[in-house]
């Protein structure tokens, strides 16, 4: 699975924001597809794990399920709101455990019941320090999907992801309004600009063209670029 290192600066910013309020259940949602939601959810789970937390990562994205294909796990049939034990995959006793998306292509009615969602979430929080939901994109949710607005409403905190140079202001505003209507606690919007590196990154890449005989010059330029606040500034 493509993921972010646990010491990644942007990931650490998300982690610290959530930890300041000690949020135990976090939902991550994209405005649309390809916002990096699953990658960020997995990386955040590993960041919590690195701090000694027991973490449950739950895939509730029927639109484009991820955990089964990326980690080689099976998708099984499960619902919320009942005392049936969900088929959680536990690679080790401690660390991150995984609950893949239900095998059905259409969400069961239990996922449309806020009380049922809260019931299962309460059970999970008895076993885990943190529960992270990887949800379907907000703008593409339809009647087949597990309702993202209900998952975000049940979570202590919601994080919304957008894609640089692709997500429109109208789409972002619409998603924020949907979350507000669901009484979700939107704590931040994350811009995924992995396909649009900073000016500093591009300049560092260009310095690699300098011949090895001028390594001293190359390394000097790279140090100056790294230290420049202007060149590393993110809009």
PDB file of C-alpha atoms in Angstrom:
ATOM      1  CA  UNK A   1       0.000   0.000   0.000  1.00  0.00           C
ATOM      2  CA  UNK A   2       1.220   3.475  -0.851  1.00  0.00           C
ATOM      3  CA  UNK A   3       1.422   5.327   2.422  1.00  0.00           C
ATOM      4  CA  UNK A   4       3.061   8.208   4.211  1.00  0.00           C
ATOM      5  CA  UNK A   5       5.927   7.745   6.682  1.00  0.00           C
ATOM      6  CA  UNK A   6       4.843   8.201  10.304  1.00  0.00           C
ATOM      7  CA  UNK A   7       7.256  11.140  10.643  1.00  0.00           C
ATOM      8  CA  UNK A   8       5.827  12.979   7.630  1.00  0.00           C
ATOM      9  CA  UNK A   9       5.377  16.647   8.566  1.00  0.00           C
ATOM     10  CA  UNK A  10       1.864  17.028   7.160  1.00  0.00           C
ATOM     11  CA  UNK A  11       0.719  13.782   8.800  1.00  0.00           C
ATOM     12  CA  UNK A  12       2.138  14.949  12.107  1.00  0.00           C
ATOM     13  CA  UNK A  13       0.135  18.170  11.806  1.00  0.00           C
ATOM     14  CA  UNK A  14      -3.093  16.162  11.419  1.00  0.00           C
ATOM     15  CA  UNK A  15      -2.148  13.892  14.311  1.00  0.00           C
ATOM     16  CA  UNK A  16      -1.306  16.757  16.675  1.00  0.00           C
ATOM     17  CA  UNK A  17      -4.538  18.589  15.825  1.00  0.00           C
ATOM     18  CA  UNK A  18      -6.572  15.501  16.736  1.00  0.00           C
ATOM     19  CA  UNK A  19      -4.540  14.690  19.834  1.00  0.00           C
ATOM     20  CA  UNK A  20      -4.983  18.168  21.331  1.00  0.00           C
ATOM     21  CA  UNK A  21      -8.635  17.317  21.930  1.00  0.00           C
ATOM     22  CA  UNK A  22      -8.002  13.578  22.526  1.00  0.00           C
ATOM     23  CA  UNK A  23     -10.505  12.585  19.851  1.00  0.00           C
ATOM     24  CA  UNK A  24     -10.985   8.811  19.972  1.00  0.00           C
ATOM     25  CA  UNK A  25     -13.021   8.266  16.801  1.00  0.00           C
ATOM     26  CA  UNK A  26     -12.006   9.971  13.572  1.00  0.00           C
ATOM     27  CA  UNK A  27     -13.608   9.826  10.138  1.00  0.00           C
ATOM     28  CA  UNK A  28     -11.717  10.687   6.964  1.00  0.00           C
ATOM     29  CA  UNK A  29     -13.640  11.568   3.825  1.00  0.00           C
ATOM     30  CA  UNK A  30     -12.744  12.841   0.380  1.00  0.00           C
ATOM     31  CA  UNK A  31     -14.650  15.475  -1.505  1.00  0.00           C
ATOM     32  CA  UNK A  32     -14.498  13.021  -4.418  1.00  0.00           C
ATOM     33  CA  UNK A  33     -12.370  10.094  -5.601  1.00  0.00           C
ATOM     34  CA  UNK A  34      -8.554  10.216  -5.650  1.00  0.00           C
ATOM     35  CA  UNK A  35      -8.163  12.594  -2.714  1.00  0.00           C
ATOM     36  CA  UNK A  36      -5.863  10.165  -0.902  1.00  0.00           C
ATOM     37  CA  UNK A  37      -8.371   9.341   1.825  1.00  0.00           C
ATOM     38  CA  UNK A  38      -7.436   5.672   2.254  1.00  0.00           C
ATOM     39  CA  UNK A  39      -3.718   6.422   2.189  1.00  0.00           C
ATOM     40  CA  UNK A  40      -4.138   9.110   4.838  1.00  0.00           C
ATOM     41  CA  UNK A  41      -6.404   6.941   7.016  1.00  0.00           C
ATOM     42  CA  UNK A  42      -3.877   4.098   6.968  1.00  0.00           C
ATOM     43  CA  UNK A  43      -0.960   6.427   7.690  1.00  0.00           C
ATOM     44  CA  UNK A  44      -2.845   8.070  10.558  1.00  0.00           C
ATOM     45  CA  UNK A  45      -3.602   4.647  12.049  1.00  0.00           C
ATOM     46  CA  UNK A  46       0.104   3.808  11.929  1.00  0.00           C
ATOM     47  CA  UNK A  47       0.956   7.158  13.529  1.00  0.00           C
ATOM     48  CA  UNK A  48      -1.357   6.358  16.426  1.00  0.00           C
ATOM     49  CA  UNK A  49       0.176   2.894  16.617  1.00  0.00           C
ATOM     50  CA  UNK A  50       3.652   4.432  16.845  1.00  0.00           C
ATOM     51  CA  UNK A  51       2.455   6.252  19.955  1.00  0.00           C
ATOM     52  CA  UNK A  52       1.390   2.992  21.593  1.00  0.00           C
ATOM     53  CA  UNK A  53      -2.322   3.123  20.846  1.00  0.00           C
ATOM     54  CA  UNK A  54      -4.450   0.142  19.935  1.00  0.00           C
ATOM     55  CA  UNK A  55      -6.133   1.185  16.688  1.00  0.00           C
ATOM     56  CA  UNK A  56      -9.047  -0.128  14.636  1.00  0.00           C
ATOM     57  CA  UNK A  57      -9.149   1.004  10.998  1.00  0.00           C
ATOM     58  CA  UNK A  58     -12.634   0.501   9.537  1.00  0.00           C
ATOM     59  CA  UNK A  59     -13.276   0.578   5.788  1.00  0.00           C
ATOM     60  CA  UNK A  60     -16.850   1.743   5.154  1.00  0.00           C
ATOM     61  CA  UNK A  61     -16.266   2.743   1.544  1.00  0.00           C
ATOM     62  CA  UNK A  62     -18.417   0.506  -0.646  1.00  0.00           C
ATOM     63  CA  UNK A  63     -17.833   2.905  -3.540  1.00  0.00           C
ATOM     64  CA  UNK A  64     -14.149   1.957  -3.698  1.00  0.00           C
ATOM     65  CA  UNK A  65     -13.110  -0.413  -0.868  1.00  0.00           C
ATOM     66  CA  UNK A  66      -9.403  -0.402  -0.166  1.00  0.00           C
ATOM     67  CA  UNK A  67      -8.211  -2.537   2.737  1.00  0.00           C
ATOM     68  CA  UNK A  68      -9.035  -5.884   1.135  1.00  0.00           C
ATOM     69  CA  UNK A  69      -7.101  -5.236  -2.070  1.00  0.00           C
ATOM     70  CA  UNK A  70      -4.192  -3.332  -0.556  1.00  0.00           C
ATOM     71  CA  UNK A  71      -3.546  -5.616   2.419  1.00  0.00           C
ATOM     72  CA  UNK A  72      -4.747  -8.907   0.947  1.00  0.00           C
ATOM     73  CA  UNK A  73      -7.630  -9.257   3.418  1.00  0.00           C
ATOM     74  CA  UNK A  74     -11.036 -10.827   2.802  1.00  0.00           C
ATOM     75  CA  UNK A  75     -14.250  -8.869   2.679  1.00  0.00           C
ATOM     76  CA  UNK A  76     -16.882 -10.568   4.810  1.00  0.00           C
ATOM     77  CA  UNK A  77     -20.506  -9.906   5.655  1.00  0.00           C
ATOM     78  CA  UNK A  78     -21.083  -7.739   8.732  1.00  0.00           C
ATOM     79  CA  UNK A  79     -23.507  -5.164  10.050  1.00  0.00           C
ATOM     80  CA  UNK A  80     -23.666  -2.586  12.823  1.00  0.00           C
ATOM     81  CA  UNK A  81     -26.040  -2.458  15.757  1.00  0.00           C
ATOM     82  CA  UNK A  82     -25.976  -6.129  16.664  1.00  0.00           C
ATOM     83  CA  UNK A  83     -23.935  -8.076  19.170  1.00  0.00           C
ATOM     84  CA  UNK A  84     -22.441 -10.236  16.450  1.00  0.00           C
ATOM     85  CA  UNK A  85     -18.650  -9.957  16.546  1.00  0.00           C
ATOM     86  CA  UNK A  86     -17.420  -8.148  13.436  1.00  0.00           C
ATOM     87  CA  UNK A  87     -14.752 -10.012  11.407  1.00  0.00           C
ATOM     88  CA  UNK A  88     -11.808  -7.905  12.536  1.00  0.00           C
ATOM     89  CA  UNK A  89      -8.385  -8.872  11.200  1.00  0.00           C
ATOM     90  CA  UNK A  90      -5.714  -8.678  13.887  1.00  0.00           C
ATOM     91  CA  UNK A  91      -2.179  -9.222  12.517  1.00  0.00           C
ATOM     92  CA  UNK A  92      -0.830  -8.832  16.054  1.00  0.00           C
ATOM     93  CA  UNK A  93      -2.302  -8.447  19.518  1.00  0.00           C
ATOM     94  CA  UNK A  94      -1.258  -4.815  19.741  1.00  0.00           C
ATOM     95  CA  UNK A  95      -1.044  -2.226  17.008  1.00  0.00           C
ATOM     96  CA  UNK A  96      -3.513  -1.688  14.183  1.00  0.00           C
ATOM     97  CA  UNK A  97      -6.414  -4.030  13.514  1.00  0.00           C
ATOM     98  CA  UNK A  98      -8.537  -3.906  10.374  1.00  0.00           C
ATOM     99  CA  UNK A  99     -12.210  -4.253   9.485  1.00  0.00           C
ATOM    100  CA  UNK A 100     -12.701  -4.501   5.739  1.00  0.00           C
ATOM    101  CA  UNK A 101     -15.761  -3.142   3.946  1.00  0.00           C
ATOM    102  CA  UNK A 102     -18.835  -5.418   4.023  1.00  0.00           C
ATOM    103  CA  UNK A 103     -18.926  -7.776   1.067  1.00  0.00           C
ATOM    104  CA  UNK A 104     -22.302  -6.531  -0.133  1.00  0.00           C
ATOM    105  CA  UNK A 105     -22.284  -3.911  -2.893  1.00  0.00           C
ATOM    106  CA  UNK A 106     -25.284  -2.261  -1.262  1.00  0.00           C
ATOM    107  CA  UNK A 107     -25.235  -1.114   2.351  1.00  0.00           C
ATOM    108  CA  UNK A 108     -27.562  -2.961   4.715  1.00  0.00           C
ATOM    109  CA  UNK A 109     -30.278  -0.981   6.448  1.00  0.00           C
ATOM    110  CA  UNK A 110     -28.344  -1.160   9.717  1.00  0.00           C
ATOM    111  CA  UNK A 111     -25.844   1.354   8.329  1.00  0.00           C
ATOM    112  CA  UNK A 112     -28.671   3.843   7.871  1.00  0.00           C
ATOM    113  CA  UNK A 113     -29.528   3.741  11.563  1.00  0.00           C
ATOM    114  CA  UNK A 114     -27.490   6.245  13.642  1.00  0.00           C
ATOM    115  CA  UNK A 115     -28.227   4.296  16.831  1.00  0.00           C
ATOM    116  CA  UNK A 116     -26.924   1.075  15.292  1.00  0.00           C
ATOM    117  CA  UNK A 117     -23.712   2.802  14.194  1.00  0.00           C
ATOM    118  CA  UNK A 118     -23.246   4.288  17.659  1.00  0.00           C
ATOM    119  CA  UNK A 119     -23.866   0.903  19.280  1.00  0.00           C
ATOM    120  CA  UNK A 120     -21.069  -0.788  17.347  1.00  0.00           C
ATOM    121  CA  UNK A 121     -18.756   2.183  17.764  1.00  0.00           C
ATOM    122  CA  UNK A 122     -19.220   2.072  21.533  1.00  0.00           C
ATOM    123  CA  UNK A 123     -18.311  -1.612  21.538  1.00  0.00           C
ATOM    124  CA  UNK A 124     -15.156  -0.978  19.494  1.00  0.00           C
ATOM    125  CA  UNK A 125     -14.072   1.843  21.772  1.00  0.00           C
ATOM    126  CA  UNK A 126     -14.160  -0.562  24.702  1.00  0.00           C
ATOM    127  CA  UNK A 127     -11.403  -2.555  22.989  1.00  0.00           C
ATOM    128  CA  UNK A 128      -9.458   0.137  21.118  1.00  0.00           C
ATOM    129  CA  UNK A 129      -7.915   3.477  21.989  1.00  0.00           C
ATOM    130  CA  UNK A 130      -8.668   4.925  18.558  1.00  0.00           C
ATOM    131  CA  UNK A 131     -11.153   4.035  15.804  1.00  0.00           C
ATOM    132  CA  UNK A 132     -10.600   5.465  12.313  1.00  0.00           C
ATOM    133  CA  UNK A 133     -13.240   5.359   9.568  1.00  0.00           C
ATOM    134  CA  UNK A 134     -12.243   5.423   5.897  1.00  0.00           C
ATOM    135  CA  UNK A 135     -15.465   6.572   4.241  1.00  0.00           C
ATOM    136  CA  UNK A 136     -16.848   6.938   0.735  1.00  0.00           C
ATOM    137  CA  UNK A 137     -16.383  10.303  -1.032  1.00  0.00           C
ATOM    138  CA  UNK A 138     -19.032  12.758   0.067  1.00  0.00           C
ATOM    139  CA  UNK A 139     -19.938  14.123  -3.360  1.00  0.00           C
ATOM    140  CA  UNK A 140     -20.442  10.679  -4.934  1.00  0.00           C
ATOM    141  CA  UNK A 141     -22.400   8.968  -2.152  1.00  0.00           C
ATOM    142  CA  UNK A 142     -25.525   7.220  -3.440  1.00  0.00           C
ATOM    143  CA  UNK A 143     -28.171   4.835  -2.100  1.00  0.00           C
ATOM    144  CA  UNK A 144     -25.807   1.851  -2.374  1.00  0.00           C
ATOM    145  CA  UNK A 145     -23.125   3.346  -0.145  1.00  0.00           C
ATOM    146  CA  UNK A 146     -22.804   3.411   3.607  1.00  0.00           C
ATOM    147  CA  UNK A 147     -23.949   7.006   4.309  1.00  0.00           C
ATOM    148  CA  UNK A 148     -20.839   9.079   4.886  1.00  0.00           C
ATOM    149  CA  UNK A 149     -22.790  11.793   6.684  1.00  0.00           C
ATOM    150  CA  UNK A 150     -23.960   9.313   9.351  1.00  0.00           C
ATOM    151  CA  UNK A 151     -20.451   7.943   9.894  1.00  0.00           C
ATOM    152  CA  UNK A 152     -19.029  11.457  10.234  1.00  0.00           C
ATOM    153  CA  UNK A 153     -21.822  12.416  12.594  1.00  0.00           C
ATOM    154  CA  UNK A 154     -20.991   9.451  14.861  1.00  0.00           C
ATOM    155  CA  UNK A 155     -17.270  10.269  14.905  1.00  0.00           C
ATOM    156  CA  UNK A 156     -15.715  12.631  17.429  1.00  0.00           C
ATOM    157  CA  UNK A 157     -13.911  14.449  14.627  1.00  0.00           C
ATOM    158  CA  UNK A 158     -14.093  14.506  10.834  1.00  0.00           C
ATOM    159  CA  UNK A 159     -11.289  15.324   8.419  1.00  0.00           C
ATOM    160  CA  UNK A 160     -12.110  16.296   4.838  1.00  0.00           C
ATOM    161  CA  UNK A 161      -9.609  15.745   2.016  1.00  0.00           C
ATOM    162  CA  UNK A 162      -9.464  17.588  -1.291  1.00  0.00           C
ATOM    163  CA  UNK A 163      -7.181  17.345  -4.310  1.00  0.00           C
ATOM    164  CA  UNK A 164      -5.018  20.292  -5.299  1.00  0.00           C
ATOM    165  CA  UNK A 165      -5.762  21.816  -8.709  1.00  0.00           C
ATOM    166  CA  UNK A 166      -8.792  19.530  -9.102  1.00  0.00           C
ATOM    167  CA  UNK A 167     -11.323  20.080  -6.327  1.00  0.00           C
ATOM    168  CA  UNK A 168     -13.506  23.083  -7.049  1.00  0.00           C
ATOM    169  CA  UNK A 169     -14.534  25.665  -4.496  1.00  0.00           C
ATOM    170  CA  UNK A 170     -18.176  24.804  -5.158  1.00  0.00           C
ATOM    171  CA  UNK A 171     -17.617  21.100  -4.488  1.00  0.00           C
ATOM    172  CA  UNK A 172     -15.658  21.798  -1.300  1.00  0.00           C
ATOM    173  CA  UNK A 173     -18.298  24.195  -0.005  1.00  0.00           C
ATOM    174  CA  UNK A 174     -21.062  21.695  -0.776  1.00  0.00           C
ATOM    175  CA  UNK A 175     -19.282  18.948   1.206  1.00  0.00           C
ATOM    176  CA  UNK A 176     -18.712  21.258   4.166  1.00  0.00           C
ATOM    177  CA  UNK A 177     -22.403  22.173   4.158  1.00  0.00           C
ATOM    178  CA  UNK A 178     -23.395  18.489   4.074  1.00  0.00           C
ATOM    179  CA  UNK A 179     -21.189  17.751   7.065  1.00  0.00           C
ATOM    180  CA  UNK A 180     -22.575  20.759   8.929  1.00  0.00           C
ATOM    181  CA  UNK A 181     -26.119  19.585   8.221  1.00  0.00           C
ATOM    182  CA  UNK A 182     -25.197  16.171   9.652  1.00  0.00           C
ATOM    183  CA  UNK A 183     -23.821  17.877  12.802  1.00  0.00           C
ATOM    184  CA  UNK A 184     -20.397  16.403  12.089  1.00  0.00           C
ATOM    185  CA  UNK A 185     -17.436  17.979  13.860  1.00  0.00           C
ATOM    186  CA  UNK A 186     -15.294  19.050  10.907  1.00  0.00           C
ATOM    187  CA  UNK A 187     -11.892  19.830  12.408  1.00  0.00           C
ATOM    188  CA  UNK A 188      -9.958  20.483   9.212  1.00  0.00           C
ATOM    189  CA  UNK A 189      -9.543  20.232   5.453  1.00  0.00           C
ATOM    190  CA  UNK A 190      -6.433  18.548   4.053  1.00  0.00           C
ATOM    191  CA  UNK A 191      -5.153  19.453   0.606  1.00  0.00           C
ATOM    192  CA  UNK A 192      -3.552  16.540  -1.227  1.00  0.00           C
ATOM    193  CA  UNK A 193      -0.927  18.113  -3.475  1.00  0.00           C
ATOM    194  CA  UNK A 194       1.194  15.017  -4.057  1.00  0.00           C
ATOM    195  CA  UNK A 195       0.892  15.541  -7.818  1.00  0.00           C
ATOM    196  CA  UNK A 196       1.772  19.209  -7.450  1.00  0.00           C
ATOM    197  CA  UNK A 197       5.076  19.410  -5.562  1.00  0.00           C
ATOM    198  CA  UNK A 198       6.319  22.637  -4.022  1.00  0.00           C
ATOM    199  CA  UNK A 199       8.637  24.994  -5.856  1.00  0.00           C
ATOM    200  CA  UNK A 200      11.422  23.946  -3.486  1.00  0.00           C
ATOM    201  CA  UNK A 201      10.936  20.266  -4.389  1.00  0.00           C
ATOM    202  CA  UNK A 202      11.127  21.059  -8.085  1.00  0.00           C
ATOM    203  CA  UNK A 203      14.278  23.135  -7.628  1.00  0.00           C
ATOM    204  CA  UNK A 204      15.914  20.351  -5.604  1.00  0.00           C
ATOM    205  CA  UNK A 205      15.067  17.940  -8.404  1.00  0.00           C
ATOM    206  CA  UNK A 206      16.647  20.254 -10.962  1.00  0.00           C
ATOM    207  CA  UNK A 207      19.873  20.516  -8.960  1.00  0.00           C
ATOM    208  CA  UNK A 208      20.343  16.773  -9.466  1.00  0.00           C
ATOM    209  CA  UNK A 209      21.272  17.649 -13.054  1.00  0.00           C
ATOM    210  CA  UNK A 210      24.480  19.298 -11.811  1.00  0.00           C
ATOM    211  CA  UNK A 211      27.504  17.081 -12.616  1.00  0.00           C
ATOM    212  CA  UNK A 212      29.135  15.167  -9.756  1.00  0.00           C
ATOM    213  CA  UNK A 213      32.329  17.164 -10.193  1.00  0.00           C
ATOM    214  CA  UNK A 214      30.354  20.122  -8.829  1.00  0.00           C
ATOM    215  CA  UNK A 215      28.939  18.297  -5.815  1.00  0.00           C
ATOM    216  CA  UNK A 216      30.025  21.053  -3.467  1.00  0.00           C
ATOM    217  CA  UNK A 217      27.997  23.604  -5.420  1.00  0.00           C
ATOM    218  CA  UNK A 218      25.035  21.249  -5.719  1.00  0.00           C
ATOM    219  CA  UNK A 219      24.895  20.523  -1.990  1.00  0.00           C
ATOM    220  CA  UNK A 220      25.259  24.202  -1.154  1.00  0.00           C
ATOM    221  CA  UNK A 221      22.303  25.087  -3.396  1.00  0.00           C
ATOM    222  CA  UNK A 222      20.186  22.304  -1.951  1.00  0.00           C
ATOM    223  CA  UNK A 223      20.848  23.485   1.606  1.00  0.00           C
ATOM    224  CA  UNK A 224      19.854  27.021   0.684  1.00  0.00           C
ATOM    225  CA  UNK A 225      16.654  25.835  -0.974  1.00  0.00           C
ATOM    226  CA  UNK A 226      15.708  23.728   2.050  1.00  0.00           C
ATOM    227  CA  UNK A 227      16.244  26.698   4.368  1.00  0.00           C
ATOM    228  CA  UNK A 228      14.204  29.121   2.283  1.00  0.00           C
ATOM    229  CA  UNK A 229      10.854  29.868   3.886  1.00  0.00           C
ATOM    230  CA  UNK A 230       9.535  31.429   0.683  1.00  0.00           C
ATOM    231  CA  UNK A 231      10.377  28.479  -1.551  1.00  0.00           C
ATOM    232  CA  UNK A 232       8.849  25.998   0.899  1.00  0.00           C
ATOM    233  CA  UNK A 233       5.714  28.008   1.499  1.00  0.00           C
ATOM    234  CA  UNK A 234       2.454  26.139   0.797  1.00  0.00           C
ATOM    235  CA  UNK A 235      -0.584  28.074  -0.356  1.00  0.00           C
TER     236      UNK A 235
END
